[in-house]
Every structure is written in C-alpha cells, then in structure tokens.
Amino acid sequence: MRAVQVSRFGGPEVLVCADLERPSPISTEVLVRVVAAGINPVDVKTRQGSGVARWAGPPPFVPGWDVCGVVEAMGYGVTRFKEGDMVYGMPRFPRAAGAYAEYVTAPSRQLARMPRGISPNEAAALPLAALTAWQCLRDAAQIRDGQTVLVHGGGGGVGHLAVQIANVLGARVLTTGRGDREALNARDIDVALDLVGGADTCELLACVRPGGLLLAVADGADDEVKSQARRRGVRVQEPLVEPDGHALDEIAALVGSGALKVMVAETIPLEQAAAAHERLERGGVKGKLVLEVGRD
Ligand SMILES: NC(=O)c1ccc[n+]([C@@H]2O[C@H](COP(=O)([O-])OP(=O)(O)OC[C@H]3O[C@@H](n4cnc5c(N)ncnc54)[C@H](OP(=O)(O)O)[C@@H]3O)[C@@H](O)[C@H]2O)c1
C-alpha cells in the first residue's frame, strides 16, 4: 500500500513516500481503506521528535491519527460495523495509528459511522479536533446553560469547533484570534480553553473566576501557572485527547443536524504530506488541512 513515513525526526523533508505491506485486523479490529486523513499540529510535533513521539516512534513510522474511510474487513468479535460502512475516528492515540496510508487497522469501538451530509474529506478533519473540544467542554468542564467560555485560539482546528460546541452546550462564548486579543481583557470567565499556550497562559488565567476552570490544552500548565491558579482558587487541568467512538457518534449527530460545521481550508494529495506540514507550520490556516488518500 502507498504510505508516507517519518524517516527520521526532523523538518517536513523527513516525510517520505513508501510502499508498505497492508496491515491485517486482529480480533475486535476493523481494516479501513482510508479515503482521507486529517492533519493536526501533533503530527508536526511528533515528526519533529516531540509531541507524542516517545509512544508513536521510533522512525521509520507512519504518522497521523485522523481518518475517514471504508470498512473493508473485520477481525473476530466486531459487531459495531459491517463491510462497506463509512467510518471516521482517531484510533490508538497517543500510540501510532499510521493514518497517512491507504489502509489502517483500528479497534472498532474507537471509530464511528461518519456524519451524514458531509464529505469524507470533511469527516477526516473532525476526530482529533472535535474530540478535544468535546472532552474538554462537555466531559471535563461540564458546561451548563448560561456559563461563559473563553476560547483562546478560536480560529484554528480545535478552536472553530470548540466555539460551536460551547454554543450548543448553552454557553456564552468569547474568542481570540491572532492579532485579536480583546477577549483577554474579560474577567469572571467560567471556563477558559487555552489552544495557544506559551506566555499567554498566565494572561488567560487572569480572566477566570475563582472556582472556574482553565483547560491548558496546547502546552499544559507550567509551575508559575499552577501556583498563580492555586493563589486565585482557579482549577487547572491538562487534558490529552483520547479515542472515543461513542463521543464520535454524538459529534456525528451534531454535524448531521447542522449544529456543528467543520471548516476544511485545503485538501492536499497524500504524496504532498511534506508540503502540507509546511503549510500548517506557516500558520494562518483557517480550519483544517486534509490529505486525500483514496476514493470513496
Ligand atoms: N492536549 C490535547 O489533547 C490537544 C489536542 C488537540 C490539540 N492540541 C494542541 O492545541 C493547540 C491548538 O491545536 P489546533 O489543532 O487548534 O491548532 P491550529 O489549527 O494551529 O490552531 C491554533 C490557532 O491559534 C491561533 N493563534 C496562534 N497564536 C495566537 C495568539 N497569540 N492569539 C490568538 N490566537 C492565536 C492560530 O492562528 P494562526 O494560524 O494565525 O497562527 C490558529 O488559528 C496545538 O498546540 C495542539 O498541538 C492539544
């Protein structure tokens, strides 16, 4: 099968095309013929040797987690799907899933049927970003009607979905984009979602009310952030997204009802994965980048 591998840790040029053996599903797994693979910042970080490289590596390995494709075969015990179903998901994270390839295997309960009314390219853009927003806002923060949520970095892959999900959960939403930091002057925020990190995390913390929650998604929270949070009585969590087929069902329902829209900025052929990483690293992408791998 055609695939792209991280040949060694480094810049985009270490992404090389390879011809690899097709994987086979063991019990409880499905074999997915990949139609499209979403790109996330963690793919770039892992290619560089950081991110989740310690679990996904060592090179050579096939990077990527987000997939949408067709169920081609199933191992013993799978009841959730049948051959020919169109599925989507981000299996195995933070171990390697090998999404930049024509075929992947995945534990069946880490996948869901792709949402109605959108293309496979759009479905492939959803799993990791939407699950991050969902697990932060619905599961960790348990957002309730009338709460105020501040999404720092609201124009990116996670951010544009988080803004909509917070709205669906009944929150009033404030957001920032690069060059638009007005919302960082807000105070008494119930929940802040940090998708930017770095020095901004302390500034974001100052917006959160005592008893409120800062979700340090981008970089986690350093000692300075944690001690300031303790002084002010703000709770801090450092979430890491996990595969979750049932949450993907709920996200698919939101997309199917028109309440959640995913924005694909560009689709790029699998063979040009290096150019796609360069594009993401340059910044300014509105929404998501997706690799086109096969036909549905
Ligand atoms: N912990 C987890 O489980 C988890 C899961 C998903 C993502 N993440 C991390 O969370 C971060 C965001 O992920 P993503 O997929 O949303 O990335 P993304 O698509 O690159 O989006 C980041 C957004 O933040 C904007 N931004 C950058 N600097 C900013 C600033 N100073 N003020 C306001 N906005 C700013 C970017 O704008 P420009 O494009 O103009 O720079 C972009 O729109 C990444 O670091 C990613 O690795 C963590």
Short mmCIF file of C-alpha atoms and ligand atoms in Angstrom, two decimals:
data_model
loop_
_atom_site.label_atom_id
_atom_site.label_comp_id
_atom_site.label_asym_id
_atom_site.label_seq_id
_atom_site.Cartn_x
_atom_site.Cartn_y
_atom_site.Cartn_z
CA MET A 1 0.00 0.00 0.00
CA ARG A 2 1.03 3.63 -0.51
CA ALA A 3 2.03 5.40 2.69
CA VAL A 4 4.08 8.31 3.98
CA GLN A 5 6.63 7.66 6.70
CA VAL A 6 8.62 9.76 9.14
CA SER A 7 12.06 8.51 8.02
CA ARG A 8 13.86 10.26 10.94
CA PHE A 9 12.87 13.06 13.32
CA GLY A 10 13.23 16.48 11.69
CA GLY A 11 11.70 19.01 9.28
CA PRO A 12 8.96 18.37 6.70
CA GLU A 13 11.55 16.83 4.33
CA VAL A 14 11.79 13.71 6.56
CA LEU A 15 8.27 12.73 5.36
CA VAL A 16 8.92 10.25 2.53
CA CYS A 17 6.63 8.08 0.39
CA ALA A 18 6.92 4.34 0.95
CA ASP A 19 5.37 1.12 -0.31
CA LEU A 20 4.39 -0.90 2.76
CA GLU A 21 2.59 -4.15 3.50
CA ARG A 22 -1.15 -3.75 4.14
CA PRO A 23 -1.97 -4.31 7.85
CA SER A 24 -4.47 -7.01 8.87
CA PRO A 25 -7.04 -6.65 11.62
CA ILE A 26 -6.84 -8.86 14.71
CA SER A 27 -9.91 -9.70 16.83
CA THR A 28 -12.04 -6.60 17.67
CA GLU A 29 -10.32 -4.54 14.95
CA VAL A 30 -11.53 -3.34 11.56
CA LEU A 31 -9.49 -2.78 8.42
CA VAL A 32 -10.26 0.67 6.98
CA ARG A 33 -9.43 1.69 3.41
CA VAL A 34 -8.53 5.31 4.00
CA VAL A 35 -10.22 7.94 1.83
CA ALA A 36 -8.88 10.99 3.67
CA ALA A 37 -6.53 11.69 6.60
CA GLY A 38 -6.75 14.85 8.71
CA ILE A 39 -3.61 16.75 9.73
CA ASN A 40 -3.10 18.06 13.26
CA PRO A 41 -0.33 20.06 14.98
CA VAL A 42 0.53 16.91 16.98
CA ASP A 43 1.51 15.24 13.68
CA VAL A 44 4.06 18.02 13.14
CA LYS A 45 5.36 17.89 16.73
CA THR A 46 5.67 14.09 16.56
CA ARG A 47 7.53 14.32 13.22
CA GLN A 48 9.97 16.68 14.97
CA GLY A 49 10.52 14.16 17.80
CA SER A 50 8.38 15.91 20.41
CA GLY A 51 4.57 15.70 20.74
CA VAL A 52 3.78 12.04 21.39
CA ALA A 53 6.91 10.79 19.59
CA ARG A 54 8.00 8.76 22.60
CA TRP A 55 4.96 6.49 22.05
CA ALA A 56 4.48 6.79 18.28
CA GLY A 57 8.15 6.32 17.30
CA PRO A 58 10.93 5.38 16.74
CA PRO A 59 11.32 6.14 12.99
CA PRO A 60 10.56 4.90 10.49
CA PHE A 61 6.83 5.03 11.30
CA VAL A 62 3.67 6.18 9.55
CA PRO A 63 2.34 9.34 11.24
CA GLY A 64 -1.22 10.65 11.58
CA TRP A 65 -4.36 9.74 13.52
CA ASP A 66 -7.43 11.27 11.87
CA VAL A 67 -9.02 9.03 9.25
CA CYS A 68 -12.21 8.64 7.28
CA GLY A 69 -12.64 5.59 5.08
CA VAL A 70 -14.45 2.39 4.16
CA VAL A 71 -14.61 -0.74 6.35
CA GLU A 72 -13.05 -3.45 4.16
CA ALA A 73 -12.67 -6.32 6.63
CA MET A 74 -13.22 -7.14 10.29
CA GLY A 75 -11.49 -9.29 12.88
CA TYR A 76 -13.40 -11.72 15.11
CA GLY A 77 -15.85 -10.15 17.54
CA VAL A 78 -16.72 -6.90 15.77
CA THR A 79 -20.45 -6.11 15.95
CA ARG A 80 -20.46 -2.33 15.57
CA PHE A 81 -19.89 -2.20 11.77
CA LYS A 82 -20.29 -4.14 8.53
CA GLU A 83 -18.18 -4.18 5.39
CA GLY A 84 -18.76 -1.07 3.28
CA ASP A 85 -19.61 1.25 6.20
CA MET A 86 -18.03 4.69 6.01
CA VAL A 87 -16.32 5.34 9.34
CA TYR A 88 -14.21 8.03 10.97
CA GLY A 89 -12.01 8.28 14.04
CA MET A 90 -8.58 8.86 15.61
CA PRO A 91 -7.63 5.36 16.71
CA ARG A 92 -4.87 4.35 19.12
CA PHE A 93 -3.80 7.89 20.12
CA PRO A 94 -1.21 8.57 21.64
CA ARG A 95 0.32 5.38 20.19
CA ALA A 96 0.87 5.40 16.41
CA ALA A 97 -2.18 4.82 14.20
CA GLY A 98 -0.49 5.21 10.79
CA ALA A 99 -3.20 7.36 9.19
CA TYR A 100 -1.01 8.68 6.34
CA ALA A 101 -1.57 5.43 4.41
CA GLU A 102 -4.05 3.63 2.16
CA TYR A 103 -5.07 1.23 4.95
CA VAL A 104 -5.22 1.34 8.74
CA THR A 105 -6.49 -1.10 11.34
CA ALA A 106 -8.38 0.24 14.35
CA PRO A 107 -10.16 -1.09 17.45
CA SER A 108 -13.80 -0.98 16.31
CA ARG A 109 -15.06 0.94 19.34
CA GLN A 110 -12.62 3.77 18.66
CA LEU A 111 -14.47 4.51 15.38
CA ALA A 112 -17.98 5.69 14.47
CA ARG A 113 -20.06 5.99 11.30
CA MET A 114 -19.10 9.21 9.54
CA PRO A 115 -21.57 12.11 9.88
CA ARG A 116 -24.39 12.45 7.35
CA GLY A 117 -24.35 15.33 4.89
CA ILE A 118 -20.60 15.97 4.71
CA SER A 119 -17.76 14.64 2.51
CA PRO A 120 -15.10 12.13 3.65
CA ASN A 121 -12.55 14.96 3.49
CA GLU A 122 -14.62 16.96 5.97
CA ALA A 123 -15.19 13.91 8.19
CA ALA A 124 -11.43 13.25 8.30
CA ALA A 125 -10.89 16.78 9.60
CA LEU A 126 -13.07 16.19 12.64
CA PRO A 127 -11.99 13.42 15.02
CA LEU A 128 -8.96 14.67 16.97
CA ALA A 129 -10.00 18.34 16.99
CA ALA A 130 -13.69 17.73 17.74
CA LEU A 131 -12.97 15.10 20.42
CA THR A 132 -10.55 17.52 22.09
CA ALA A 133 -13.22 20.22 22.23
CA TRP A 134 -15.91 17.74 23.30
CA GLN A 135 -13.87 16.03 26.03
CA CYS A 136 -12.76 19.44 27.40
CA LEU A 137 -16.09 21.28 27.32
CA ARG A 138 -18.66 18.54 27.79
CA ASP A 139 -16.77 15.97 29.89
CA ALA A 140 -14.14 17.94 31.87
CA ALA A 141 -15.84 21.34 32.27
CA GLN A 142 -19.43 20.02 32.15
CA ILE A 143 -20.53 23.35 30.67
CA ARG A 144 -24.00 24.40 31.75
CA ASP A 145 -26.51 26.83 30.24
CA GLY A 146 -25.54 30.45 30.78
CA GLN A 147 -21.86 29.89 31.61
CA THR A 148 -19.17 31.94 29.87
CA VAL A 149 -16.40 30.20 27.94
CA LEU A 150 -13.28 31.88 26.54
CA VAL A 151 -11.64 30.03 23.63
CA HIS A 152 -8.08 31.33 23.14
CA GLY A 153 -7.11 30.50 19.52
CA GLY A 154 -10.68 30.18 18.28
CA GLY A 155 -9.88 30.29 14.55
CA GLY A 156 -7.85 27.07 14.38
CA GLY A 157 -8.65 23.38 14.08
CA VAL A 158 -9.83 22.79 17.66
CA GLY A 159 -10.93 26.38 18.21
CA HIS A 160 -13.54 26.73 15.46
CA LEU A 161 -15.21 23.52 16.66
CA ALA A 162 -14.90 24.43 20.36
CA VAL A 163 -16.70 27.75 19.79
CA GLN A 164 -19.65 25.91 18.20
CA ILE A 165 -19.71 23.10 20.79
CA ALA A 166 -19.68 25.61 23.67
CA ASN A 167 -22.63 27.36 21.98
CA VAL A 168 -24.52 24.08 21.63
CA LEU A 169 -23.94 23.42 25.35
CA GLY A 170 -25.61 26.75 26.12
CA ALA A 171 -22.56 28.88 26.91
CA ARG A 172 -21.87 32.48 26.04
CA VAL A 173 -18.61 32.31 24.06
CA LEU A 174 -15.73 34.78 23.81
CA THR A 175 -12.83 34.05 21.48
CA THR A 176 -9.44 35.34 20.35
CA GLY A 177 -7.59 35.07 17.06
CA ARG A 178 -4.04 36.07 16.22
CA GLY A 179 -3.97 39.87 16.43
CA ASP A 180 -7.35 40.00 18.17
CA ARG A 181 -6.71 39.79 21.90
CA GLU A 182 -9.66 41.90 23.07
CA ALA A 183 -11.28 38.93 24.84
CA LEU A 184 -8.22 38.55 27.10
CA ASN A 185 -9.47 41.65 28.96
CA ALA A 186 -12.55 39.73 30.11
CA ARG A 187 -12.97 38.77 33.79
CA ASP A 188 -15.11 36.25 35.70
CA ILE A 189 -14.96 33.64 32.92
CA ASP A 190 -16.24 30.20 33.99
CA VAL A 191 -14.09 28.12 31.64
CA ALA A 192 -11.03 29.08 29.56
CA LEU A 193 -9.73 26.80 26.80
CA ASP A 194 -6.07 27.50 26.02
CA LEU A 195 -5.24 26.49 22.45
CA VAL A 196 -2.22 28.81 22.16
CA GLY A 197 -0.05 28.22 25.24
CA GLY A 198 3.30 29.89 25.96
CA ALA A 199 3.33 33.15 27.90
CA ASP A 200 -0.38 33.73 27.14
CA THR A 201 -1.48 31.06 29.61
CA CYS A 202 -0.92 33.34 32.64
CA GLU A 203 -2.87 36.14 30.94
CA LEU A 204 -5.70 33.72 30.22
CA LEU A 205 -5.70 32.52 33.83
CA ALA A 206 -6.36 36.11 34.99
CA CYS A 207 -9.68 36.02 33.05
CA VAL A 208 -11.04 33.02 35.00
CA ARG A 209 -13.18 33.50 38.13
CA PRO A 210 -12.21 31.82 41.43
CA GLY A 211 -13.66 28.30 41.26
CA GLY A 212 -13.58 28.43 37.44
CA LEU A 213 -11.54 26.10 35.21
CA LEU A 214 -8.54 26.64 32.93
CA LEU A 215 -8.03 23.82 30.42
CA ALA A 216 -4.39 24.03 29.33
CA VAL A 217 -4.75 22.15 26.04
CA ALA A 218 -1.85 23.49 23.98
CA ASP A 219 1.18 23.22 26.28
CA GLY A 220 -0.10 22.08 29.64
CA ALA A 221 0.49 24.41 32.62
CA ASP A 222 3.94 25.28 34.00
CA ASP A 223 4.73 25.77 37.71
CA GLU A 224 4.11 29.53 37.52
CA VAL A 225 0.59 28.99 36.08
CA LYS A 226 -0.16 26.31 38.67
CA SER A 227 0.96 28.44 41.62
CA GLN A 228 -0.96 31.52 40.38
CA ALA A 229 -4.02 29.32 39.92
CA ARG A 230 -3.71 27.98 43.47
CA ARG A 231 -3.44 31.53 44.85
CA ARG A 232 -6.59 32.60 42.97
CA GLY A 233 -8.58 29.41 43.58
CA VAL A 234 -8.81 28.59 39.85
CA ARG A 235 -8.83 24.92 38.88
CA VAL A 236 -6.35 23.84 36.17
CA GLN A 237 -6.47 20.70 34.04
CA GLU A 238 -4.01 19.47 31.40
CA PRO A 239 -6.15 17.28 29.13
CA LEU A 240 -4.89 14.88 26.48
CA VAL A 241 -7.48 13.76 23.93
CA GLU A 242 -8.46 10.07 23.90
CA PRO A 243 -10.12 7.87 21.26
CA ASP A 244 -13.87 7.57 21.95
CA GLY A 245 -16.29 6.00 19.45
CA HIS A 246 -19.40 6.97 21.42
CA ALA A 247 -18.39 10.63 21.59
CA LEU A 248 -17.79 10.44 17.82
CA ASP A 249 -21.39 9.21 17.45
CA GLU A 250 -22.57 12.28 19.40
CA ILE A 251 -20.37 14.58 17.31
CA ALA A 252 -21.73 12.96 14.11
CA ALA A 253 -25.28 13.65 15.33
CA LEU A 254 -24.42 17.33 15.89
CA VAL A 255 -22.89 17.56 12.40
CA GLY A 256 -25.87 15.73 10.87
CA SER A 257 -28.29 18.17 12.50
CA GLY A 258 -26.36 21.17 11.16
CA ALA A 259 -25.37 22.36 14.66
CA LEU A 260 -21.64 21.72 14.09
CA LYS A 261 -19.81 22.68 10.89
CA VAL A 262 -16.22 21.72 10.14
CA MET A 263 -14.12 24.05 8.04
CA VAL A 264 -11.60 22.45 5.66
CA ALA A 265 -9.14 25.10 4.49
CA GLU A 266 -7.31 22.90 1.94
CA THR A 267 -7.10 19.31 0.71
CA ILE A 268 -3.70 18.05 -0.42
CA PRO A 269 -2.68 14.72 -2.06
CA LEU A 270 -1.08 12.15 0.31
CA GLU A 271 2.21 12.30 -1.61
CA GLN A 272 2.48 16.02 -0.76
CA ALA A 273 2.32 15.46 3.01
CA ALA A 274 5.61 17.36 3.46
CA ALA A 275 4.12 20.45 1.75
CA ALA A 276 1.01 20.08 3.92
CA HIS A 277 3.12 20.12 7.09
CA GLU A 278 4.99 23.21 5.83
CA ARG A 279 1.62 24.87 5.24
CA LEU A 280 0.41 24.11 8.79
CA GLU A 281 3.70 25.30 10.29
CA ARG A 282 3.46 28.65 8.43
CA GLY A 283 0.21 29.39 10.35
CA GLY A 284 -2.81 31.34 9.18
CA VAL A 285 -4.79 28.19 8.24
CA LYS A 286 -8.50 28.84 8.81
CA GLY A 287 -9.82 25.48 10.00
CA LYS A 288 -8.22 22.19 8.95
CA LEU A 289 -5.85 20.67 6.37
CA VAL A 290 -6.68 17.23 4.98
CA LEU A 291 -4.72 14.67 2.94
CA GLU A 292 -6.59 12.99 0.08
CA VAL A 293 -5.63 9.32 0.12
CA GLY A 294 -8.16 7.28 -1.91
CA ARG A 295 -11.66 7.28 -3.42
CA ASP A 296 -14.90 6.57 -1.54
N1 LIG B 1 -3.90 18.24 24.67
C1 LIG B 1 -4.54 17.74 23.62
O1 LIG B 1 -5.14 16.67 23.69
C2 LIG B 1 -4.55 18.51 22.33
C3 LIG B 1 -5.46 18.17 21.34
C4 LIG B 1 -5.52 18.93 20.18
C5 LIG B 1 -4.63 20.00 20.01
N2 LIG B 1 -3.72 20.26 20.98
C6 LIG B 1 -2.77 21.40 20.84
O2 LIG B 1 -3.57 22.59 20.94
C7 LIG B 1 -3.04 23.58 20.07
C8 LIG B 1 -4.14 24.04 19.10
O3 LIG B 1 -4.48 22.96 18.24
P1 LIG B 1 -5.23 23.26 16.86
O4 LIG B 1 -5.39 21.98 16.16
O5 LIG B 1 -6.41 24.11 17.09
O6 LIG B 1 -4.08 24.13 16.14
P2 LIG B 1 -4.24 25.18 14.94
O7 LIG B 1 -5.22 24.66 13.94
O8 LIG B 1 -2.86 25.52 14.50
O9 LIG B 1 -4.92 26.45 15.63
C9 LIG B 1 -4.27 27.31 16.52
C10 LIG B 1 -4.95 28.66 16.36
O10 LIG B 1 -4.44 29.56 17.34
C11 LIG B 1 -4.17 30.79 16.68
N3 LIG B 1 -3.17 31.55 17.41
C12 LIG B 1 -1.84 31.41 17.44
N4 LIG B 1 -1.28 32.34 18.25
C13 LIG B 1 -2.31 33.07 18.74
C14 LIG B 1 -2.41 34.16 19.65
N5 LIG B 1 -1.30 34.67 20.21
N6 LIG B 1 -3.63 34.66 19.95
C15 LIG B 1 -4.75 34.12 19.41
N7 LIG B 1 -4.73 33.09 18.55
C16 LIG B 1 -3.52 32.57 18.23
C17 LIG B 1 -3.65 30.35 15.33
O11 LIG B 1 -3.64 31.41 14.40
P3 LIG B 1 -2.54 31.41 13.21
O12 LIG B 1 -2.85 30.21 12.36
O13 LIG B 1 -2.76 32.70 12.55
O14 LIG B 1 -1.20 31.26 13.87
C18 LIG B 1 -4.67 29.26 14.99
O15 LIG B 1 -5.86 29.80 14.48
C19 LIG B 1 -1.82 22.96 19.41
O16 LIG B 1 -0.69 23.28 20.17
C20 LIG B 1 -2.10 21.46 19.50
O17 LIG B 1 -0.94 20.67 19.44
C21 LIG B 1 -3.66 19.55 22.14
#
